Short mmCIF file of C-alpha atoms and ligand atoms in Angstrom, two decimals:
data_model
loop_
_atom_site.label_atom_id
_atom_site.label_comp_id
_atom_site.label_asym_id
_atom_site.label_seq_id
_atom_site.Cartn_x
_atom_site.Cartn_y
_atom_site.Cartn_z
CA MET A 370 114.70 71.75 106.81
CA HIS A 371 111.57 73.86 106.71
CA HIS A 372 110.50 75.43 103.45
CA ILE A 373 108.03 78.26 103.86
CA LYS A 374 105.87 80.37 101.61
CA ILE A 375 105.59 84.09 102.38
CA VAL A 376 103.05 86.42 100.82
CA ASN A 377 104.06 90.10 100.71
CA ILE A 378 101.33 92.69 100.34
CA VAL A 379 102.38 95.92 98.67
CA GLY A 380 100.41 98.69 97.01
CA ALA A 381 101.88 102.13 97.63
CA ARG A 382 105.32 103.46 96.68
CA PRO A 383 107.02 103.16 100.09
CA GLN A 384 105.86 99.56 100.49
CA ILE A 385 107.49 98.48 97.27
CA ILE A 386 110.72 100.06 98.46
CA LYS A 387 110.41 98.35 101.86
CA ALA A 388 109.62 94.96 100.34
CA SER A 389 112.84 95.20 98.33
CA ALA A 390 114.88 95.23 101.56
CA ILE A 391 113.21 92.05 102.82
CA SER A 392 113.51 90.39 99.43
CA ARG A 393 117.23 91.15 99.34
CA ALA A 394 117.68 89.55 102.77
CA ILE A 395 115.78 86.47 101.61
CA ARG A 396 117.94 86.13 98.51
CA LEU A 397 121.05 86.55 100.63
CA HIS A 398 120.30 83.90 103.25
CA TYR A 399 117.20 81.86 102.51
CA SER A 400 116.70 81.60 98.76
CA ASP A 401 116.46 77.80 99.06
CA ARG A 402 114.06 77.87 102.00
CA ILE A 403 111.60 80.68 101.32
CA THR A 404 109.22 81.11 98.41
CA GLU A 405 108.22 84.72 98.12
CA ILE A 406 104.93 85.75 96.54
CA ILE A 407 104.13 89.42 95.93
CA ILE A 408 100.58 90.72 95.80
CA HIS A 409 100.35 94.28 94.49
CA THR A 410 96.98 95.76 95.30
CA GLY A 411 97.28 98.35 92.54
CA GLN A 412 96.77 101.22 95.01
CA HIS A 413 99.57 103.01 93.15
CA TYR A 414 99.57 102.39 89.41
CA ASP A 415 101.41 105.25 87.68
CA LYS A 416 104.77 104.10 86.41
CA GLU A 417 106.67 106.58 88.57
CA LEU A 418 104.86 105.47 91.75
CA SER A 419 105.16 101.74 91.09
CA ASP A 420 106.96 100.06 88.15
CA VAL A 421 110.04 102.21 88.50
CA PHE A 422 110.77 100.71 91.92
CA PHE A 423 110.44 97.10 90.79
CA ASP A 424 112.90 97.78 87.98
CA GLU A 425 115.41 99.75 89.97
CA LEU A 426 115.40 97.87 93.28
CA GLU A 427 115.53 94.39 91.79
CA LEU A 428 112.30 93.25 93.30
CA HIS A 429 110.64 90.52 91.28
CA LYS A 430 107.50 91.62 89.47
CA PRO A 431 104.25 91.08 91.40
CA ASP A 432 102.82 87.58 91.10
CA TYR A 433 99.39 89.17 91.34
CA ASN A 434 98.18 92.69 90.67
CA LEU A 435 94.66 93.43 91.87
CA GLY A 436 94.49 96.70 89.98
CA VAL A 437 92.15 98.34 92.49
CA GLY A 438 93.22 101.89 91.60
CA SER A 439 92.06 105.03 93.37
CA SER A 440 88.73 105.55 95.12
CA SER A 441 87.26 106.36 98.53
CA HIS A 442 88.86 104.67 101.53
CA GLY A 443 86.07 102.16 102.08
CA ARG A 444 85.67 101.21 98.46
CA GLN A 445 89.39 100.91 97.80
CA THR A 446 90.02 98.86 100.95
CA SER A 447 87.08 96.52 100.36
CA LEU A 448 88.18 95.77 96.80
CA MET A 449 91.62 94.94 98.14
CA ILE A 450 90.25 92.65 100.88
CA THR A 451 88.18 90.71 98.37
CA GLY A 452 91.09 90.28 95.98
CA ILE A 453 93.64 89.36 98.67
CA GLU A 454 91.24 86.85 100.26
CA ASP A 455 90.87 84.92 96.98
CA ILE A 456 94.62 84.72 96.50
CA LEU A 457 95.39 83.71 100.08
CA GLN A 458 92.87 80.87 99.85
CA LYS A 459 94.59 79.65 96.74
CA GLU A 460 98.21 80.15 97.83
CA LYS A 461 97.82 79.05 101.47
CA PRO A 462 100.97 80.85 102.65
CA ASP A 463 102.73 80.18 105.95
CA CYS A 464 102.52 83.87 106.77
CA VAL A 465 101.61 87.25 105.32
CA LEU A 466 104.00 90.22 105.46
CA LEU A 467 102.61 93.73 105.75
CA TYR A 468 104.51 96.99 105.53
CA GLY A 469 103.69 100.36 107.05
CA ASP A 470 100.26 101.89 107.33
CA THR A 471 98.47 102.27 104.01
CA ASN A 472 95.06 101.01 102.99
CA SER A 473 96.89 98.07 101.36
CA THR A 474 98.38 97.21 104.78
CA LEU A 475 94.97 97.24 106.44
CA ALA A 476 93.34 95.18 103.70
CA GLY A 477 96.09 92.56 104.00
CA ALA A 478 95.66 92.45 107.77
CA ILE A 479 91.92 91.91 107.64
CA ALA A 480 92.00 89.33 104.85
CA ALA A 481 94.84 87.31 106.39
CA ALA A 482 93.75 87.44 110.03
CA LYS A 483 90.19 86.33 109.24
CA LEU A 484 91.55 83.36 107.31
CA HIS A 485 93.90 82.58 110.26
CA PHE A 486 97.12 83.14 108.35
CA PRO A 487 99.78 84.59 110.70
CA VAL A 488 100.36 88.27 110.00
CA VAL A 489 103.82 89.81 110.27
CA HIS A 490 103.75 93.60 110.55
CA ILE A 491 106.90 95.44 109.62
CA GLU A 492 106.92 99.01 110.99
CA ALA A 493 104.61 98.16 113.86
CA GLY A 494 103.78 100.39 116.81
CA LEU A 495 104.12 103.79 115.19
CA ARG A 496 101.48 106.22 116.40
CA SER A 497 100.69 109.84 115.67
CA PHE A 498 97.83 109.86 118.20
CA ASN A 499 95.72 111.53 115.54
CA LYS A 500 92.95 109.21 114.44
CA LEU A 501 91.77 111.69 111.84
CA MET A 502 94.66 110.57 109.68
CA PRO A 503 93.78 107.41 107.76
CA GLU A 504 97.18 105.87 108.43
CA GLU A 505 96.63 105.93 112.21
CA LEU A 506 93.55 103.73 111.95
CA ASN A 507 95.37 101.43 109.52
CA ARG A 508 98.30 101.03 111.92
CA ILE A 509 96.24 100.27 114.99
CA MET A 510 94.05 97.70 113.24
CA SER A 511 97.00 96.06 111.49
CA ASP A 512 99.00 95.76 114.70
CA HIS A 513 96.09 94.17 116.50
CA SER A 514 95.72 91.57 113.72
CA SER A 515 99.37 90.53 113.86
CA THR A 516 101.35 87.62 115.27
CA LEU A 517 104.86 89.06 114.86
CA LEU A 518 105.27 92.83 115.24
CA PHE A 519 108.54 94.53 114.34
CA ALA A 520 108.74 98.00 115.87
CA PRO A 521 111.46 100.13 114.26
CA THR A 522 111.99 102.45 117.22
CA ASN A 523 111.94 102.35 120.97
CA ALA A 524 108.96 104.74 120.98
CA ALA A 525 107.02 102.39 118.69
CA PHE A 526 107.85 99.42 120.92
CA LYS A 527 106.60 101.31 123.98
CA ASN A 528 103.39 102.26 122.18
CA LEU A 529 102.69 98.56 121.64
CA MET A 530 103.23 97.84 125.33
CA LYS A 531 100.81 100.62 126.24
CA GLU A 532 98.22 98.93 124.03
CA GLY A 533 98.60 95.68 125.93
CA PHE A 534 101.22 93.82 123.89
CA ARG A 535 103.52 91.88 126.22
CA PRO A 536 107.24 91.54 125.49
CA GLU A 537 107.41 88.51 127.79
CA ASN A 538 105.11 86.35 125.64
CA SER A 539 106.73 83.04 124.76
CA PRO A 540 106.27 80.65 121.81
CA PRO A 541 104.19 79.35 120.16
CA TYR A 542 103.14 82.80 118.95
CA SER A 543 99.72 83.53 117.52
CA ILE A 544 97.35 86.44 117.02
CA ASP A 545 96.30 85.94 120.66
CA ASN A 546 99.87 85.53 121.89
CA PRO A 547 101.81 87.88 119.64
CA LYS A 548 105.52 88.57 119.77
CA ILE A 549 106.78 92.16 119.72
CA TYR A 550 110.31 93.18 118.76
CA PHE A 551 112.27 96.40 118.90
CA THR A 552 114.41 96.25 115.78
CA GLY A 553 115.91 98.93 113.57
CA ASP A 554 114.36 100.28 110.42
CA ILE A 555 114.54 98.35 107.16
CA MET A 556 114.61 101.67 105.29
CA TYR A 557 117.99 102.37 106.88
CA ASP A 558 119.18 99.08 105.33
CA ASN A 559 118.01 100.38 101.97
CA THR A 560 119.71 103.73 102.32
CA LEU A 561 123.03 102.13 103.24
CA PHE A 562 122.69 99.70 100.36
CA PHE A 563 121.68 102.20 97.68
CA ALA A 564 123.41 105.49 98.62
CA GLU A 565 126.63 104.82 96.77
CA LEU A 566 124.86 103.28 93.81
CA ALA A 567 122.68 106.40 93.56
CA GLU A 568 125.80 108.52 93.40
CA ARG A 569 127.32 106.35 90.68
CA LYS A 570 124.22 105.95 88.55
CA LYS A 571 122.36 109.22 88.96
CA ALA A 572 124.95 111.97 89.49
CA SER A 573 123.93 113.68 86.22
CA LEU A 574 120.50 114.40 87.70
CA LEU A 575 121.86 117.37 89.66
CA THR A 576 123.30 118.96 86.53
CA ASP A 577 120.11 118.23 84.59
CA LEU A 578 118.07 120.00 87.26
CA GLY A 579 120.57 122.86 87.60
CA LEU A 580 121.26 122.11 91.28
CA ASP A 581 124.49 122.70 93.21
CA ARG A 582 125.39 120.32 96.00
CA ASP A 583 124.46 121.57 99.47
CA ARG A 584 122.77 124.61 98.00
CA PHE A 585 119.24 123.46 97.32
CA ILE A 586 116.19 122.48 99.34
CA LEU A 587 114.32 119.23 98.69
CA SER A 588 110.62 119.24 99.38
CA THR A 589 107.79 116.70 99.04
CA ILE A 590 104.11 117.06 99.94
CA HIS A 591 101.49 114.34 99.62
CA ARG A 592 99.56 113.80 102.86
CA GLU A 593 95.79 113.90 102.67
CA ALA A 594 95.67 116.64 105.33
CA ASN A 595 97.85 118.90 103.16
CA THR A 596 96.65 118.06 99.66
CA ASP A 597 92.90 118.02 100.33
CA ASP A 598 92.87 121.09 102.56
CA ILE A 599 93.50 123.84 100.07
CA THR A 600 94.11 126.45 102.75
CA ARG A 601 97.02 124.41 104.08
CA LEU A 602 98.45 123.64 100.66
CA ASP A 603 98.21 127.29 99.64
CA SER A 604 99.83 128.45 102.87
CA ILE A 605 102.74 125.99 102.60
CA LEU A 606 103.53 126.61 98.95
CA LYS A 607 103.22 130.39 99.12
CA THR A 608 105.64 130.41 102.06
CA LEU A 609 108.14 128.16 100.28
CA SER A 610 107.90 130.27 97.15
CA LEU A 611 108.67 133.45 99.13
CA LEU A 612 111.57 131.80 100.95
CA ALA A 613 113.08 130.61 97.67
CA GLY A 614 113.02 134.15 96.27
CA GLU A 615 114.30 135.89 99.40
CA ASN A 616 117.15 133.46 100.03
CA LEU A 617 118.05 132.92 96.39
CA VAL A 618 118.03 129.22 97.08
CA LYS A 619 116.66 126.62 94.73
CA PHE A 620 113.87 124.28 95.70
CA VAL A 621 113.30 120.96 93.98
CA MET A 622 109.89 119.42 94.53
CA PRO A 623 109.14 115.94 93.17
CA LEU A 624 105.38 116.13 93.57
CA HIS A 625 103.02 113.20 94.13
CA PRO A 626 100.23 113.25 91.48
CA ARG A 627 97.73 113.84 94.25
CA THR A 628 99.36 117.20 95.03
CA THR A 629 99.72 118.17 91.38
CA ASN A 630 96.04 117.32 90.83
CA SER A 631 94.97 119.54 93.72
CA LEU A 632 97.12 122.39 92.46
CA LYS A 633 95.83 122.09 88.90
CA THR A 634 92.19 121.86 89.83
CA LYS A 635 91.91 124.04 92.92
CA LEU A 636 94.88 126.41 93.01
CA GLU A 637 95.57 127.03 89.35
CA PRO A 638 96.97 130.60 89.64
CA LEU A 639 99.40 129.53 92.37
CA TYR A 640 100.41 126.48 90.31
CA ARG A 641 101.25 128.73 87.33
CA GLU A 642 103.15 131.09 89.60
CA LEU A 643 105.22 128.22 90.94
CA LEU A 644 105.99 126.92 87.47
CA ASP A 645 107.16 130.43 86.50
CA ASN A 646 109.33 130.84 89.61
CA LYS A 647 112.89 130.23 88.47
CA ASN A 648 113.98 129.20 91.96
CA ILE A 649 111.44 126.37 92.14
CA ARG A 650 111.60 123.18 90.12
CA ILE A 651 108.39 121.18 90.31
CA ILE A 652 109.07 117.76 88.84
CA PRO A 653 107.20 114.45 88.65
CA PRO A 654 107.96 111.81 91.31
CA VAL A 655 111.49 110.49 90.97
CA SER A 656 112.90 106.98 91.35
CA PHE A 657 114.33 105.80 94.68
CA LEU A 658 117.93 106.15 93.48
CA GLU A 659 117.20 109.67 92.25
CA MET A 660 115.48 110.55 95.51
CA THR A 661 118.39 109.13 97.46
CA LEU A 662 120.81 111.31 95.51
CA LEU A 663 118.66 114.41 96.05
CA GLU A 664 118.45 113.72 99.78
CA LYS A 665 122.17 113.09 100.04
CA SER A 666 123.06 116.28 98.15
CA CYS A 667 120.59 118.85 99.48
CA LYS A 668 120.94 121.45 102.22
CA MET A 669 117.63 120.85 103.98
CA ILE A 670 114.46 118.81 103.56
CA ILE A 671 110.89 120.08 103.91
CA THR A 672 108.31 117.32 103.82
CA ASP A 673 105.16 115.72 105.18
CA SER A 674 106.37 112.23 104.26
CA GLY A 675 107.18 109.67 106.93
CA GLY A 676 109.89 107.99 104.89
CA VAL A 677 111.52 111.20 103.74
CA GLN A 678 111.68 112.52 107.33
CA LYS A 679 113.75 109.52 108.31
CA GLU A 680 115.92 109.68 105.24
CA SER A 681 116.74 113.30 106.16
CA HIS A 682 118.25 111.86 109.32
CA PHE A 683 120.12 109.08 107.50
CA PHE A 684 121.80 111.76 105.38
CA LYS A 685 122.28 114.15 108.31
CA LYS A 686 120.10 116.92 106.91
CA PRO A 687 117.80 119.15 108.97
CA CYS A 688 114.12 118.64 108.26
CA LEU A 689 110.99 120.78 108.51
CA VAL A 690 107.96 118.55 108.95
CA LEU A 691 104.78 119.97 107.44
CA ARG A 692 102.54 118.38 110.04
CA LYS A 693 101.21 118.98 113.55
CA GLU A 694 102.62 115.69 114.85
CA THR A 695 104.88 112.85 113.79
CA GLU A 696 105.34 109.16 114.48
CA TRP A 697 109.13 109.60 114.34
CA ILE A 698 109.31 111.58 117.56
CA GLU A 699 112.98 110.81 118.21
CA LEU A 700 113.83 113.12 115.31
CA VAL A 701 111.91 116.00 116.85
CA LYS A 702 113.33 115.34 120.32
CA ASN A 703 116.77 115.40 118.73
CA GLY A 704 116.07 118.89 117.40
CA THR A 705 117.08 118.04 113.82
CA ALA A 706 113.46 117.77 112.66
CA VAL A 707 110.91 120.41 113.60
CA LEU A 708 107.13 120.27 113.36
CA VAL A 709 106.19 123.43 111.47
CA ASP A 710 102.63 122.43 110.56
CA ALA A 711 101.37 124.58 107.64
CA ASP A 712 102.14 127.73 109.57
CA PRO A 713 104.00 130.43 107.59
CA VAL A 714 105.54 131.91 110.73
CA LYS A 715 106.94 128.60 111.97
CA ILE A 716 108.10 127.49 108.53
CA ARG A 717 109.96 130.76 108.02
CA LYS A 718 111.50 130.86 111.49
CA GLU A 719 112.85 127.30 111.38
CA PHE A 720 113.93 127.57 107.74
CA GLU A 721 116.01 130.65 108.52
CA ARG A 722 117.53 129.03 111.59
CA PHE A 723 118.59 125.90 109.73
CA ILE A 724 119.80 127.70 106.63
CA SER A 725 122.12 129.91 108.66
CA ASP A 726 123.49 127.40 111.17
CA GLY A 727 123.16 123.95 109.67
CA ALA A 728 126.48 122.97 111.23
CA GLY A 729 126.68 121.57 114.72
CA LEU A 730 123.62 119.34 114.44
CA GLU A 731 124.03 115.79 115.72
CA PHE A 732 122.42 112.77 114.09
CA PRO A 733 122.67 109.77 116.40
CA GLY A 734 121.96 106.29 115.04
CA PHE A 735 118.34 105.73 115.99
CA TYR A 736 117.48 103.18 113.32
CA GLY A 737 119.62 100.10 113.77
CA ASP A 738 122.69 98.70 112.11
CA GLY A 739 121.55 98.36 108.50
CA LYS A 740 120.84 94.65 108.93
CA THR A 741 117.29 94.86 110.23
CA SER A 742 115.79 92.98 107.28
CA GLU A 743 118.12 90.07 107.90
CA PHE A 744 117.12 89.98 111.55
CA ILE A 745 113.43 90.07 110.67
CA ILE A 746 113.70 87.21 108.20
CA LYS A 747 115.63 85.11 110.71
CA GLU A 748 112.90 85.67 113.31
CA ILE A 749 110.16 84.81 110.82
CA MET A 750 111.94 81.54 110.04
CA SER A 751 112.16 80.74 113.73
CA LEU A 752 108.37 81.04 113.97
CA PHE A 753 108.21 77.83 111.96
CA GLU A 754 111.00 76.05 113.76
CA GLN A 755 109.40 76.23 117.21
C1 UD1 B 1051 99.03 106.55 100.11
C2 UD1 B 1051 98.91 106.19 101.57
C3 UD1 B 1051 99.84 107.03 102.40
C4 UD1 B 1051 101.25 106.95 101.88
C5 UD1 B 1051 101.30 107.24 100.39
C6 UD1 B 1051 102.68 106.97 99.87
C7 UD1 B 1051 96.66 105.46 102.33
C8 UD1 B 1051 95.44 105.87 103.04
N1 UD1 B 1051 97.54 106.45 102.06
O1 UD1 B 1051 98.62 107.90 99.96
O2 UD1 B 1051 99.83 106.59 103.74
O3 UD1 B 1051 102.05 107.86 102.57
O4 UD1 B 1051 100.38 106.39 99.70
O5 UD1 B 1051 102.92 107.64 98.68
O6 UD1 B 1051 96.84 104.30 102.04
N2 UD1 B 1051 97.12 108.80 92.32
C9 UD1 B 1051 97.61 108.89 91.04
N3 UD1 B 1051 98.37 107.83 90.58
C10 UD1 B 1051 98.62 106.72 91.32
C11 UD1 B 1051 98.09 106.66 92.61
C12 UD1 B 1051 97.36 107.70 93.10
O7 UD1 B 1051 97.42 109.86 90.33
O8 UD1 B 1051 99.32 105.80 90.81
C13 UD1 B 1051 96.32 109.95 92.83
C14 UD1 B 1051 94.83 109.74 92.64
O9 UD1 B 1051 94.27 110.96 92.34
C15 UD1 B 1051 94.40 109.29 94.02
C16 UD1 B 1051 95.34 110.05 94.93
O10 UD1 B 1051 96.57 110.10 94.22
O11 UD1 B 1051 93.06 109.59 94.29
C17 UD1 B 1051 95.56 109.39 96.27
O12 UD1 B 1051 96.04 108.05 96.13
P1 UD1 B 1051 95.92 107.01 97.34
O13 UD1 B 1051 96.64 105.76 97.01
O14 UD1 B 1051 94.52 106.91 97.76
O15 UD1 B 1051 96.66 107.74 98.53
P2 UD1 B 1051 98.10 108.43 98.58
O16 UD1 B 1051 97.88 109.89 98.81
O17 UD1 B 1051 98.94 107.99 97.46
N1 UDP B 1052 110.35 108.63 97.23
C1 UDP B 1052 110.80 108.40 95.93
N2 UDP B 1052 110.51 109.32 94.97
C2 UDP B 1052 109.80 110.47 95.22
C3 UDP B 1052 109.34 110.68 96.55
C4 UDP B 1052 109.62 109.75 97.52
O1 UDP B 1052 111.46 107.39 95.68
O2 UDP B 1052 109.57 111.24 94.29
C5 UDP B 1052 110.64 107.64 98.28
C6 UDP B 1052 111.32 108.21 99.48
O3 UDP B 1052 112.73 108.24 99.29
C7 UDP B 1052 110.90 107.27 100.58
C8 UDP B 1052 109.53 106.85 100.15
O4 UDP B 1052 109.42 107.14 98.77
O5 UDP B 1052 111.73 106.13 100.65
C9 UDP B 1052 108.51 107.62 100.94
O6 UDP B 1052 107.25 107.48 100.37
P1 UDP B 1052 106.11 108.56 100.53
O7 UDP B 1052 106.67 109.88 100.85
O8 UDP B 1052 105.28 108.44 99.31
O9 UDP B 1052 105.24 107.95 101.70
P2 UDP B 1052 105.35 107.86 103.30
O10 UDP B 1052 106.72 107.44 103.67
O11 UDP B 1052 104.97 109.19 103.85
O12 UDP B 1052 104.31 106.86 103.63
#
């Protein structure tokens, strides 16, 4: 019986959440055959962007934390590569698991591929076709460093084929003969697993925040394009503030520190106005169970987050996407998510449409059967049984 060692690279909030799904599948089926090592790059370090998820989602604490912190893209990524390289040389894993599209993902891909450790990319093939966003470069380079690529959607799988990946490749797989899969989404596994628990453990959150079920809007904003471009941030938040007042509907906004920092330093008067607006609750980032409860209980979601867009679908809520394009195009084609950019006219039009006729929307199952992590782990094991 093979025993294998897997190194997981995490760094940003959504990766910790994703790694918990894989870790749960390992504990369920392979605890005697897989040793799991977690490297945390330290890209996210505030408690509410990192520790809270380890505690709540029962992921074992990182075996290593590189503590790289925040800096420019090049500096942050290079510090991560150096740190990951040292650990990989020491640990000599059988493969390296990467999640999503952050700088931590890219650093893991470069360090592992150059040392010839097989890279497994979970959430492969997603493309926005906008290389000005840092995540797009991270995705492309990570995919092309990988041996096993798990695409969560049909669109992502097709993107890989367009870039020359061949579904007909046969074992033994390698970086030059990679294997691509169309699976579901491991975040759907998480939502199914945690939704009821969120309800049981966190129900008091709604009362604490003064929110009535189905009568509030949940909004998050954190993308570089929105937080660093003050014109966009100003335009989005002013529009949401007006809509909250006109429709007498409450907004709850768990804000990423990046967004709060921009508001405090560059849009101070607007920030104060928002804090004074009794229909808007700006709060610090919440835990995954709290977020799950908010998503499950709200009327509509307005976000620039990739993960939150999908979760809007899992909970059958309409979603306004504060971007020009999205990787999750099936949501937009389905009509339940709409790209509103940072445009006040579009935001208002689509908000009013969804608030008045939320009913009648259909939310087909695009993201698998809730057992994607188990499938992925089984396939990783088979890589070593060829
Ligand atoms: C990163 C990812 C993004 C992902 C997001 C998830 C990249 C290029 N971006 O964006 O794809 O959607 O994580 O949340 O990898 N900060 C804190 N505390 C922290 C971490 C960050 O205050 O614990 C602030 C710092 O001011 C920092 C800024 O947030 O400069 C940006 O952090 P960074 O990790 O570079 O990017 P994110 O915007 O978090
Ligand atoms: N999330 C959370 N608390 C918050 C905001 C988001 O737990 O305050 C979760 C959310 O439910 C989703 C993930 O974080 O699972 C998405 O991460 P984020 O929006 O930071 O990044 P993206 O998905 O855009 O990369």
